[in-house]
Short mmCIF file of C-alpha atoms in Angstrom, two decimals:
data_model
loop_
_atom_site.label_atom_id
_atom_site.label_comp_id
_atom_site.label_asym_id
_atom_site.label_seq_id
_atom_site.Cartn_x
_atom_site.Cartn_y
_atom_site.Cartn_z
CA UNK A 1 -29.62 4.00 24.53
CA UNK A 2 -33.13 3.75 25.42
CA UNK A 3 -36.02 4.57 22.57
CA UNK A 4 -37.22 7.84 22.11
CA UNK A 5 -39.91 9.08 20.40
CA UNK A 6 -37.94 10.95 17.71
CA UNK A 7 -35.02 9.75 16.13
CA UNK A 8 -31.59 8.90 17.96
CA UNK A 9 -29.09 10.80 17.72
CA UNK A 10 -26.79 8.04 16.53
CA UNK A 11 -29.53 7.85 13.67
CA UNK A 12 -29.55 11.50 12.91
CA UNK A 13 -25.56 12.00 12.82
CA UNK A 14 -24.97 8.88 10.63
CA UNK A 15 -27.44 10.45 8.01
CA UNK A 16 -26.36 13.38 8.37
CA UNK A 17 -22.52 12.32 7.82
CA UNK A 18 -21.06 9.01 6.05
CA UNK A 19 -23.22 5.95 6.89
CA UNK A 20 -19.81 4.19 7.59
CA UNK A 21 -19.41 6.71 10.80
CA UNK A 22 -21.09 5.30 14.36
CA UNK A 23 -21.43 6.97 17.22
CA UNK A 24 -17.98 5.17 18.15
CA UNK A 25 -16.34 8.22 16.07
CA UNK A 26 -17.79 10.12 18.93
CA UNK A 27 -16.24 7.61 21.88
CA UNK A 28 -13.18 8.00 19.84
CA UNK A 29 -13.26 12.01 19.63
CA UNK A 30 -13.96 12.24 23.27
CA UNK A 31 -11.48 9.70 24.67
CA UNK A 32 -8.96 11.32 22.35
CA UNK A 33 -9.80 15.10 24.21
CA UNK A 34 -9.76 13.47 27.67
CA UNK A 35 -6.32 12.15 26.80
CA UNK A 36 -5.14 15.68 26.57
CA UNK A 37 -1.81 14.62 23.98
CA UNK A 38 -0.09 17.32 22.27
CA UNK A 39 -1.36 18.36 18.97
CA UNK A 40 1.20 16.97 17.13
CA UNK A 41 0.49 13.42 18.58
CA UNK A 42 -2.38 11.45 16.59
CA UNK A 43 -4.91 9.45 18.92
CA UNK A 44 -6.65 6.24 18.67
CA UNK A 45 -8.56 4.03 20.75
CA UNK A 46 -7.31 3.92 24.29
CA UNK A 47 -4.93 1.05 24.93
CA UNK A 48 -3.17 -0.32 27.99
CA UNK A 49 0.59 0.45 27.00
CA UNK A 50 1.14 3.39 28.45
CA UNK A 51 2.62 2.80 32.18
CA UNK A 52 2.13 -1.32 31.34
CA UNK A 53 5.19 -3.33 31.58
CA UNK A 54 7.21 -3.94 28.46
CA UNK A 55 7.56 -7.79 27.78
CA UNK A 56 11.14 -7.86 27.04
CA UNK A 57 10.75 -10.68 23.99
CA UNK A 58 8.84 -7.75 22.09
CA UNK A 59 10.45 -4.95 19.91
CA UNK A 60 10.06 -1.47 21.43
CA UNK A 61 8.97 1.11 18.89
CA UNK A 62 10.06 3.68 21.56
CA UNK A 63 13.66 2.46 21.44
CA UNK A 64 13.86 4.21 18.17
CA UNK A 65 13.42 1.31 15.37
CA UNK A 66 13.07 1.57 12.08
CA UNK A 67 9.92 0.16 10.49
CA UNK A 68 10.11 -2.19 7.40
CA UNK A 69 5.94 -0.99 6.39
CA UNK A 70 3.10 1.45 8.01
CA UNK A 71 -0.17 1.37 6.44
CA UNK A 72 -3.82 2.17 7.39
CA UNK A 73 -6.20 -0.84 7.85
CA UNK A 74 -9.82 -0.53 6.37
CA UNK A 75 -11.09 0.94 9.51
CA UNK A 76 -8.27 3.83 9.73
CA UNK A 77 -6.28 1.87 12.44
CA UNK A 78 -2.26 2.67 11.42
CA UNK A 79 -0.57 -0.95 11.89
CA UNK A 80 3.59 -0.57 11.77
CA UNK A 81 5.46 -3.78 10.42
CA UNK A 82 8.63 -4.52 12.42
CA UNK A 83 10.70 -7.67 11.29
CA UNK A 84 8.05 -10.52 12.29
CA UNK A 85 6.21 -8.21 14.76
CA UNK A 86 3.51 -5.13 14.28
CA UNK A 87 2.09 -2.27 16.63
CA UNK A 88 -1.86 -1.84 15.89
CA UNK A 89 -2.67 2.13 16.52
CA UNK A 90 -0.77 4.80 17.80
CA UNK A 91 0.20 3.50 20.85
CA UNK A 92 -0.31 -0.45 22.24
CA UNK A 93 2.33 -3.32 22.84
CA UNK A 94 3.97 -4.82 19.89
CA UNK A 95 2.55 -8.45 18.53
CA UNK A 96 3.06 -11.06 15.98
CA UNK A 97 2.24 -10.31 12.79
CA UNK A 98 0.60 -13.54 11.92
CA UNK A 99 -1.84 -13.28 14.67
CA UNK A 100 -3.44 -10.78 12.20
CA UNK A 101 -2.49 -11.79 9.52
CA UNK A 102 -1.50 -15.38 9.46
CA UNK A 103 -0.94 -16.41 6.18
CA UNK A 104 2.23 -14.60 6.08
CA UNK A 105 4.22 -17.46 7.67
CA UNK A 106 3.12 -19.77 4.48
CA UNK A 107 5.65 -17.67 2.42
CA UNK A 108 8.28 -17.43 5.15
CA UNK A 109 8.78 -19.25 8.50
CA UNK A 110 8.59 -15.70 9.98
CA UNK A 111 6.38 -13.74 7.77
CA UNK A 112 8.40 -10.38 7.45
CA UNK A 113 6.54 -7.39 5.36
CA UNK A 114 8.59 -5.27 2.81
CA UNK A 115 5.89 -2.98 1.78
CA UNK A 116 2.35 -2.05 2.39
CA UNK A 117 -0.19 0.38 1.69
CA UNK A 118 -4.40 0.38 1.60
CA UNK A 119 -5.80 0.74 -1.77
CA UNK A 120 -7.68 3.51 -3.54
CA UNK A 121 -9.93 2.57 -5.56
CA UNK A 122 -13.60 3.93 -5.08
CA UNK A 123 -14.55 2.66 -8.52
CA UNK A 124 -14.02 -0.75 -7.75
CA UNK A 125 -15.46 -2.18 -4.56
CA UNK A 126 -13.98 -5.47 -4.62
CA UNK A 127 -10.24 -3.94 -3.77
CA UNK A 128 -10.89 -0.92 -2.42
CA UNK A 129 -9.77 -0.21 1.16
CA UNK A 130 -7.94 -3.61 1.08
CA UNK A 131 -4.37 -4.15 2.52
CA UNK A 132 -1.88 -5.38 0.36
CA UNK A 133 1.19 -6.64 1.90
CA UNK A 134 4.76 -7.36 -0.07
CA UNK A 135 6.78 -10.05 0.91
CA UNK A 136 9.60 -10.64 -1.37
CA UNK A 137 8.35 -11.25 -4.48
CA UNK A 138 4.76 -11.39 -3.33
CA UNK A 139 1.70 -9.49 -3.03
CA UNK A 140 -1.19 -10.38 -0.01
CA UNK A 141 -4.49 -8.61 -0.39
CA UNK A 142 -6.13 -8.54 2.88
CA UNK A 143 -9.84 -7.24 4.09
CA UNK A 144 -10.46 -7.31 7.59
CA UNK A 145 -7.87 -9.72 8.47
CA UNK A 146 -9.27 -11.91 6.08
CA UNK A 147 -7.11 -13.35 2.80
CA UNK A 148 -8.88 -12.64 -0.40
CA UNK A 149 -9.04 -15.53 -2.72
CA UNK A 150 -6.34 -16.26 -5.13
CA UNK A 151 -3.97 -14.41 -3.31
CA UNK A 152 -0.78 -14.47 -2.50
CA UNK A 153 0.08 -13.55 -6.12
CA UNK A 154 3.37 -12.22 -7.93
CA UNK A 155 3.61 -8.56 -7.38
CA UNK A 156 4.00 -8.61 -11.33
CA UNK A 157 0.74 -9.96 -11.72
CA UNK A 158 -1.20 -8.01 -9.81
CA UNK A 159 0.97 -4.72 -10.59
CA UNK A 160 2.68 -4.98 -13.67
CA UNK A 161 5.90 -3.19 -14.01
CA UNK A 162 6.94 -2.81 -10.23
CA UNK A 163 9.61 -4.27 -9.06
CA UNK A 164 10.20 -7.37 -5.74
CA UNK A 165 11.62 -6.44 -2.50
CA UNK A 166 10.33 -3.01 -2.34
CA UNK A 167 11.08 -0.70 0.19
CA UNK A 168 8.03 1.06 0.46
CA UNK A 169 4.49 1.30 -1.13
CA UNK A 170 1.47 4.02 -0.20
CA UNK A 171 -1.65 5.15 -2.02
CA UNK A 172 -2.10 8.17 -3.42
CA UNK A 173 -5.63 9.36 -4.52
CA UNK A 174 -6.59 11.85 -7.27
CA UNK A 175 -6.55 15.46 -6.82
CA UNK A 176 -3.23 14.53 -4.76
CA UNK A 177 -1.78 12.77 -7.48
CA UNK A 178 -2.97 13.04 -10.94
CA UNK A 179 -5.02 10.01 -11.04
CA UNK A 180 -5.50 7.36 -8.39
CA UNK A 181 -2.15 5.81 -8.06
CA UNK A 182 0.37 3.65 -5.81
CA UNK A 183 3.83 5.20 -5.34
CA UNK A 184 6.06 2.23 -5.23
CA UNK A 185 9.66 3.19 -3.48
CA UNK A 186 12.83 1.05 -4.05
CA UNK A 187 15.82 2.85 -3.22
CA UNK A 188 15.70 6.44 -4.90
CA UNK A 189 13.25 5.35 -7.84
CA UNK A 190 9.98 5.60 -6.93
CA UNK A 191 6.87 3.67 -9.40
CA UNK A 192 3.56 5.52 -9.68
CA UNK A 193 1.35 3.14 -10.79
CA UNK A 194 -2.17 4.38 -12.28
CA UNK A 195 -4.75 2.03 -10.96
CA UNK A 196 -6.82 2.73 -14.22
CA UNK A 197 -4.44 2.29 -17.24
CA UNK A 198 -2.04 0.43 -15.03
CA UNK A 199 0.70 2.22 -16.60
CA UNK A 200 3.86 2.75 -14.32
CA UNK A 201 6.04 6.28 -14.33
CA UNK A 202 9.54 6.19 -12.77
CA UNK A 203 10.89 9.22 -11.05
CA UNK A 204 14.43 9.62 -9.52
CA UNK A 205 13.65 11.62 -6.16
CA UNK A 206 17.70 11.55 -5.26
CA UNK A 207 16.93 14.73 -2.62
CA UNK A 208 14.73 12.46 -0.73
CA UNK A 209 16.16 9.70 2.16
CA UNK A 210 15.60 6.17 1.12
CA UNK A 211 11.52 5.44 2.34
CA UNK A 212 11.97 1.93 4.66
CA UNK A 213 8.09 2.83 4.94
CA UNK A 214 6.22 5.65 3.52
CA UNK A 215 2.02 6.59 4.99
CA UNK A 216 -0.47 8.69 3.93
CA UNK A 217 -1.64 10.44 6.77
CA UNK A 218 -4.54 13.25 7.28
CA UNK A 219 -4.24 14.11 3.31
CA UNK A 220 -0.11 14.19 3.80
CA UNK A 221 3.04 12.18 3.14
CA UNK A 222 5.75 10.88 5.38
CA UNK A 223 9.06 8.85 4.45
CA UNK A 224 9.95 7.25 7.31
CA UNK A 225 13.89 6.44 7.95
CA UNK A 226 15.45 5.34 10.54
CA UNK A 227 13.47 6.19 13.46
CA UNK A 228 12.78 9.53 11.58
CA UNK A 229 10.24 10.83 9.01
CA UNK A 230 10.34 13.70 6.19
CA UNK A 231 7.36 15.00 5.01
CA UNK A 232 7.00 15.18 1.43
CA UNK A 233 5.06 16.23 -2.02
CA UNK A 234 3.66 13.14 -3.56
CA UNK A 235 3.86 14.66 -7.03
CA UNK A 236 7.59 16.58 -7.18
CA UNK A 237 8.64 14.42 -4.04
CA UNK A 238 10.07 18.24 -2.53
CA UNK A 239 10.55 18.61 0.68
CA UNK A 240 9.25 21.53 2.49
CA UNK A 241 10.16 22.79 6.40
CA UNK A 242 12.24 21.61 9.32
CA UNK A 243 13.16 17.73 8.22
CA UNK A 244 13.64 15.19 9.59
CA UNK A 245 12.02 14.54 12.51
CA UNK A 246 12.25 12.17 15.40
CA UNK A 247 9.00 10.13 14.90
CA UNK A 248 8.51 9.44 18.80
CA UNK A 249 7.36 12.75 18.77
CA UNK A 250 4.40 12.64 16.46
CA UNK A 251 3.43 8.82 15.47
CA UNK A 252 3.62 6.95 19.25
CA UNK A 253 3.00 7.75 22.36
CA UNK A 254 6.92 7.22 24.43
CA UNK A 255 7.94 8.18 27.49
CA UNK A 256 9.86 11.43 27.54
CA UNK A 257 8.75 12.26 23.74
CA UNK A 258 5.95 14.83 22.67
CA UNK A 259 3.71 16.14 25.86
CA UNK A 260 1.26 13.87 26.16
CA UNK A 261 -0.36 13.44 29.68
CA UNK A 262 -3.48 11.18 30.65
CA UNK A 263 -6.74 12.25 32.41
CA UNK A 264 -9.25 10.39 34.34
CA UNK A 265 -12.50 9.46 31.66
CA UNK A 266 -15.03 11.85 32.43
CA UNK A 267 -18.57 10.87 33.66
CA UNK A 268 -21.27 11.12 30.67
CA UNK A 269 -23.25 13.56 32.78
CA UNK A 270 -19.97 15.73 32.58
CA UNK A 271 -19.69 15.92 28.37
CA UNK A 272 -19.88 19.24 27.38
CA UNK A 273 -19.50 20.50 23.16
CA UNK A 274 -18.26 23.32 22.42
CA UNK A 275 -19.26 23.51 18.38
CA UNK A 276 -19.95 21.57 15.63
CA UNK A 277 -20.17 22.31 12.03
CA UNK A 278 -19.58 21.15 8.32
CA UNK A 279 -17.52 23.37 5.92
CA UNK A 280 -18.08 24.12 2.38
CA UNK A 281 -15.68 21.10 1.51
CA UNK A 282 -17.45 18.91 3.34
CA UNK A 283 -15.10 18.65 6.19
CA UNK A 284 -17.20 18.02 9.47
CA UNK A 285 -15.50 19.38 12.53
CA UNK A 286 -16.06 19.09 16.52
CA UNK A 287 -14.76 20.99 18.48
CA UNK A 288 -14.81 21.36 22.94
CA UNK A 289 -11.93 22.49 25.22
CA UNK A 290 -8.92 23.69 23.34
CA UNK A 291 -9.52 20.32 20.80
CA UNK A 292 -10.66 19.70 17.52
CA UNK A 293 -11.66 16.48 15.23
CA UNK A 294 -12.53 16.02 12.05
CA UNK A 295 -14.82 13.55 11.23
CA UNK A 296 -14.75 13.24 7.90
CA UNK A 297 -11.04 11.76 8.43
CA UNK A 298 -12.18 8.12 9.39
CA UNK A 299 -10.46 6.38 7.15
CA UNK A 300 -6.90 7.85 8.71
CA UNK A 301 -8.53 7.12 12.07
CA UNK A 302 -10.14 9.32 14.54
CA UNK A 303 -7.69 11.85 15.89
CA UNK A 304 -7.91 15.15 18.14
CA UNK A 305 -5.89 17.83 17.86
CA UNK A 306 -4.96 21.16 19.49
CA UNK A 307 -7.56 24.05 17.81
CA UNK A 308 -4.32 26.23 17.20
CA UNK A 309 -2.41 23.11 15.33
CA UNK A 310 -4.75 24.57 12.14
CA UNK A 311 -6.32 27.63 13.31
CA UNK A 312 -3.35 29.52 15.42
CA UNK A 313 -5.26 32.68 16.28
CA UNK A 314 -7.72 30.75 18.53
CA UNK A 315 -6.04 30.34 21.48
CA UNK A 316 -8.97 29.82 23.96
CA UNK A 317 -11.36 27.78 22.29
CA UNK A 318 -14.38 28.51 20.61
CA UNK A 319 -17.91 29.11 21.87
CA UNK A 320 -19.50 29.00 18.02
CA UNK A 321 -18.68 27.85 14.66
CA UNK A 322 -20.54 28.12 11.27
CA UNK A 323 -19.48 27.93 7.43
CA UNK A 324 -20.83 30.15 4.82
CA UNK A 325 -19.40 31.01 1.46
CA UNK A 326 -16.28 28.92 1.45
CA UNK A 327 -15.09 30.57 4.96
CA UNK A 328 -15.30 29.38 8.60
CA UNK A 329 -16.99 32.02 10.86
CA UNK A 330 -15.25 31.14 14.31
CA UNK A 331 -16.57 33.18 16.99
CA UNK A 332 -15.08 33.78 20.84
CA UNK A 333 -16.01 35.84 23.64
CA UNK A 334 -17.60 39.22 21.88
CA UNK A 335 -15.03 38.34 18.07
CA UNK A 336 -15.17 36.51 15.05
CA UNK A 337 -12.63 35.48 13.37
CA UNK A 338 -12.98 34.53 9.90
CA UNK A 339 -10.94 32.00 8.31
CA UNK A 340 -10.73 30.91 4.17
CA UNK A 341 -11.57 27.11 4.50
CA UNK A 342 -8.01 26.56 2.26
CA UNK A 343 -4.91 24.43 3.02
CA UNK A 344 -3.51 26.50 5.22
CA UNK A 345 -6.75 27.77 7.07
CA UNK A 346 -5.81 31.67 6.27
CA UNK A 347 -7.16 34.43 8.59
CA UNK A 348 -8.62 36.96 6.22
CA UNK A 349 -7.16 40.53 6.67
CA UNK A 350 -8.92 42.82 9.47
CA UNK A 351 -10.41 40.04 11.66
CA UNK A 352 -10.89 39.43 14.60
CA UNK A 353 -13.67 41.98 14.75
CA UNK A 354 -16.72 42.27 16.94
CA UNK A 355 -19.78 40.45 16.51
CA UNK A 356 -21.51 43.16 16.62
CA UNK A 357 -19.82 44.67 13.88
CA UNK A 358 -19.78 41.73 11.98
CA UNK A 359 -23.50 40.14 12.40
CA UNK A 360 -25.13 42.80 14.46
CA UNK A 361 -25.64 41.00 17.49
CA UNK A 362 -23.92 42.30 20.52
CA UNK A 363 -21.59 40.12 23.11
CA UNK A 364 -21.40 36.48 23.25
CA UNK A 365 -22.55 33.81 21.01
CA UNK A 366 -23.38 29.94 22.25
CA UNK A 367 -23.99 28.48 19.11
CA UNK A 368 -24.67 29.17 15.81
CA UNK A 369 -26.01 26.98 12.17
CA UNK A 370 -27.00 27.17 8.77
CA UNK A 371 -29.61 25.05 7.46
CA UNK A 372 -28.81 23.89 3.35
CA UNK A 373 -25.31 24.78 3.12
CA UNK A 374 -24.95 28.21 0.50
CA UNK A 375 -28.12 27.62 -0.69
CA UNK A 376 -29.65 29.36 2.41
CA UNK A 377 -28.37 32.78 3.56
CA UNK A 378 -29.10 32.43 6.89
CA UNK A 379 -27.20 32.13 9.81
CA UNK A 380 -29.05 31.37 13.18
CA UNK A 381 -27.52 32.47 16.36
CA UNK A 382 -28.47 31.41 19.57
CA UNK A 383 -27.84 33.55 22.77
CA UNK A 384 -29.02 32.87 26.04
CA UNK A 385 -32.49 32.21 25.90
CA UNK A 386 -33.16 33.92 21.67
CA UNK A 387 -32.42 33.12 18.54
CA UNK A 388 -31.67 35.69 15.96
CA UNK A 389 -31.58 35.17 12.53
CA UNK A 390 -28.78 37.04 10.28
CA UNK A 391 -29.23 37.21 6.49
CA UNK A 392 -25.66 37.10 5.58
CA UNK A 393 -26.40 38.10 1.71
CA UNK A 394 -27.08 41.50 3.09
CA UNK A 395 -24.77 44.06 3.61
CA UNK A 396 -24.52 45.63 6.18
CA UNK A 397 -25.78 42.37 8.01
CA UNK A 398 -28.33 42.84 10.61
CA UNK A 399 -31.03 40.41 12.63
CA UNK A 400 -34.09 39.97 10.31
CA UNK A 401 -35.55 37.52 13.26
CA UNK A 402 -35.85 37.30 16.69
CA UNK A 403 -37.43 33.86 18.51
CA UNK A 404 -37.56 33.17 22.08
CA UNK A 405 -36.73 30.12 22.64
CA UNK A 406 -37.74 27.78 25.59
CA UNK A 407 -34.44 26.48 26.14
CA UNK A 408 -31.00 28.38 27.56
CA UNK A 409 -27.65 27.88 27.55
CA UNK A 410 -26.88 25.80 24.58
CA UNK A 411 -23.89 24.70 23.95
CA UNK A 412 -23.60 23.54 20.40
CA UNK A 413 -26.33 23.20 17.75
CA UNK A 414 -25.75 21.27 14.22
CA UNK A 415 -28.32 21.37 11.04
CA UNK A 416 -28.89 18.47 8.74
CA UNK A 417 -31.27 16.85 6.42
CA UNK A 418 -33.08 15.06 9.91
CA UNK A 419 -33.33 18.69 11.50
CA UNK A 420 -31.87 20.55 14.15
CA UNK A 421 -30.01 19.41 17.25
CA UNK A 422 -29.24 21.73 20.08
CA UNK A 423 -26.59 19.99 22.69
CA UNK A 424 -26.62 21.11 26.03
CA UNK A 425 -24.35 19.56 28.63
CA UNK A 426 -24.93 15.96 28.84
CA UNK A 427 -27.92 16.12 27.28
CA UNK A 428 -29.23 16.85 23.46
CA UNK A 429 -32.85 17.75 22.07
CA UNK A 430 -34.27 17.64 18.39
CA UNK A 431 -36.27 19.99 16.42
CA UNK A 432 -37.33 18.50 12.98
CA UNK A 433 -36.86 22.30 11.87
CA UNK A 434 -35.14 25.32 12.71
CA UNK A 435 -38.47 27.11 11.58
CA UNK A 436 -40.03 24.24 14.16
CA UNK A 437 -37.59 25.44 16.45
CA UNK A 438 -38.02 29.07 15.93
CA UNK A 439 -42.10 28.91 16.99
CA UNK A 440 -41.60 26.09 19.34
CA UNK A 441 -42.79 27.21 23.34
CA UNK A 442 -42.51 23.52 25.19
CA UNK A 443 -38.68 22.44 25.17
CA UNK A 444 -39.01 18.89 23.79
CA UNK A 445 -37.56 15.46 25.81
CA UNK A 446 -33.70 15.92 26.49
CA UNK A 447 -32.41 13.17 25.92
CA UNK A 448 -28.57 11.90 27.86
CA UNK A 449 -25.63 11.23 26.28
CA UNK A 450 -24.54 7.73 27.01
CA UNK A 451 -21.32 5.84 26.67
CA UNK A 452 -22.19 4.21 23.43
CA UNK A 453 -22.07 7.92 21.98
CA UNK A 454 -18.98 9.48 23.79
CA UNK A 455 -16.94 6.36 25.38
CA UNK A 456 -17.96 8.78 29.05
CA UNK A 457 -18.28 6.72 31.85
CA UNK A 458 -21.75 5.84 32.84
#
């Protein structure tokens, strides 16, 4: 990208969102929409598998195997562990396992993984996000493909109490488990390990099928058997809904499984946003076409999904998005819809209603933001070439501002702590405030989106 005069906006959107996010986040969200995979299907970084020739000395995942380990790497890539092979990703030809991670053959001839997870452990830099990998009787602790010293240990060493030749392992932070833990699976017993006290609990979860592999996905918790998965509590182990499922389906891309089909890459002067926005929880969200992404995610991997896979209602899109007051205001042709920001993304009685009833503005918004979260009442909505602003602490709500503005057609606009950014197109422009924005009468340099921000092509 060249240099501009104010701030990039790779600069902006990493301070505005985890310093650990890059612009790739964006290649992957828009490579991930282009793809145009069912909602059910996760996405990753583009690979050449899909229509490639199958070497026949490799295992094929789509043959319906079952795995021996799954875990997310430090970045969010999901590797599966197949005998002495894995698959890196969603989707991708399988490989050795000791190109990655090498030392596994010291143990074995083959090295073969029993168990694996990626640890938990924000309160201790020097293991958290690292792989550990179970082979028999020992434990590997890996960070970016890299051994860490003193390892391999015995699993008993490292995690008192568990037992060798594990099934399954997977982490399990707090708030989704009482403390942050490891759930440790060998047959029907299943070891929760606290990190902290290093105490170990064993539960009998008889209901549930014996875990070959068990991953923490998106906040959720799959058993994998088979070529199967159940989805599962991490706490009571229950099972809720329709299981099991065929996991060709939902966790690879295979011929003649889910509804996945591929679409040229666009051209970067062809990117168009739809929304973007940051709950209450701190989830960040973008959203164009019928697709959604959240950001916040990265460390499950970058992954688009179908709008309606967590907002149903919304069948065509959305032209507008904003969070107030622990609710998503979600806003289509001349409606709102307005959504609690819970688990299950709840519609709240009466809506869809107009915009007009609702914020006072007639017909159809482009984009809409709030500047400081709850601590700022205002919503500003932009339409065609104005921008009204909405106290919503009032009631009824009405426009308490009107700006001209000397830009049109917006697409998106996001607020932060570096300012304002309005998207338009292929292009994006930067107002260090919206009250900047508000008195502004020159539009300022527009400024393209390249390939290092969206993975278009050039």
């Amino acid at each position: 990208m060249r240099r501009h005069t104010v701030p990039s906006i790779k600069a902006q959107l990493v301070a505005i969102w985890p310093r650990s996010l890059s612009m790739k986040l964006l290649a992957t969200f828009y490579l991930g929409l282009v793809l145009g995979l069912s909602a059910s299907m996760p996405l990753e970084d583009v690979t050449n598998e899909d229509g490639g020739v199958q070497d026949a000395t490799l295992p094929d995942r789509c043959d319906g195997i079952e795995f021996d380990a799954i875990t997310p790497d430090e970045k969010g890539n999901i590797i599966f562990f197949k005998g002495a092979h894995l698959w890196k990703t969603f989707h991708g030809p399988a490989q050795l396992s000791n190109e990655l991670f090498k030392e596994l053959d010291d143990n074995h001839p083959i090295g073969h993984v029993d168990a694996a997870f990626r640890m938990h452990n924000p309160d201790n830099p020097d293991d958290h996000d690292h792989v550990y990998l179970f082979q028999d009787d020992k434990v590997f602790s890996y960070y970016n493909q890299f051994l860490k010293s003193g390892y391999p240990k015995s699993i008993q060493d490292d995690f008192p109490e568990i037992p060798s030749h594990l099934d399954a392992a997977v982490e399990c932070p707090k708030g989704e488990c009482v403390a942050n833990s490891v759930l440790f699976f060998k047959g029907h017993n299943v070891h929760v390990y606290d990190i902290d006290t290093k105490l170990v609990k064993i539960k009998t979860w008889s209901h549930l099928p014996v875990c070959t592999s068990v991953l923490r996905w998106l906040e959720h918790y799959y058993c994998f058997h088979g070529h199967n998965f159940t989805k599962f509590n991490p706490v009571s182990g229950e099972v809720s809904g329709d299981y099991p499922k065929d996991a060709r389906n939902y966790f690879m891309k295979c011929p003649n499984f889910g509804h996945g089909n591929g679409h040229e890459i666009p051209k970067c002067s062809e990117v168009k946003i739809d929304a973007i926005t940051t709950d209450d929880q701190g989830k960040k969200y973008f959203f164009a076409g019928r697709y959604y992404m959240r950001l916040d995610s990265h460390r499950d991997g970058l992954h688009s999904f179908l709008i309606t896979k967590a907002w149903k209602e919304l069948t065509n899109g959305v032209d507008a998005v904003f969070s107030y007051a622990d609710k998503l205001y979600m806003m289509k042709d001349d409606k709102v819809y307005i959504f609690k920001s819970d688990a299950h993304n709840t519609l709240i009685e009466g809506y869809p209603k107009s915009i007009k009833e609702e914020l006072g503005i007639d017909g159809h918004v482009d984009a809409a933001f709030l500047c400081d979260g709850n601590r700022n009442h205002t919503v500003h909505i932009i339409q065609g070439k104005n921008m009204y602003d909405v106290d919503l602490s009032a009631t009824p709500r009405a426009v308490t501002g009107d700006s001209p503005l000397p830009l049109s057609d917006i697409d998106a606009a996001l607020c932060g702590q570096d300012g304002v950014f309005l998207f338009k197109g292929p292009t994006y422009y930067h107002y260090e405030t919206a009250f900047t924005l508000a008195f502004s009468r020159m539009a300022p340099m527009a400024h393209p989106i390249t390939h290092a921000m969206m993975g278009c092509q050039e």
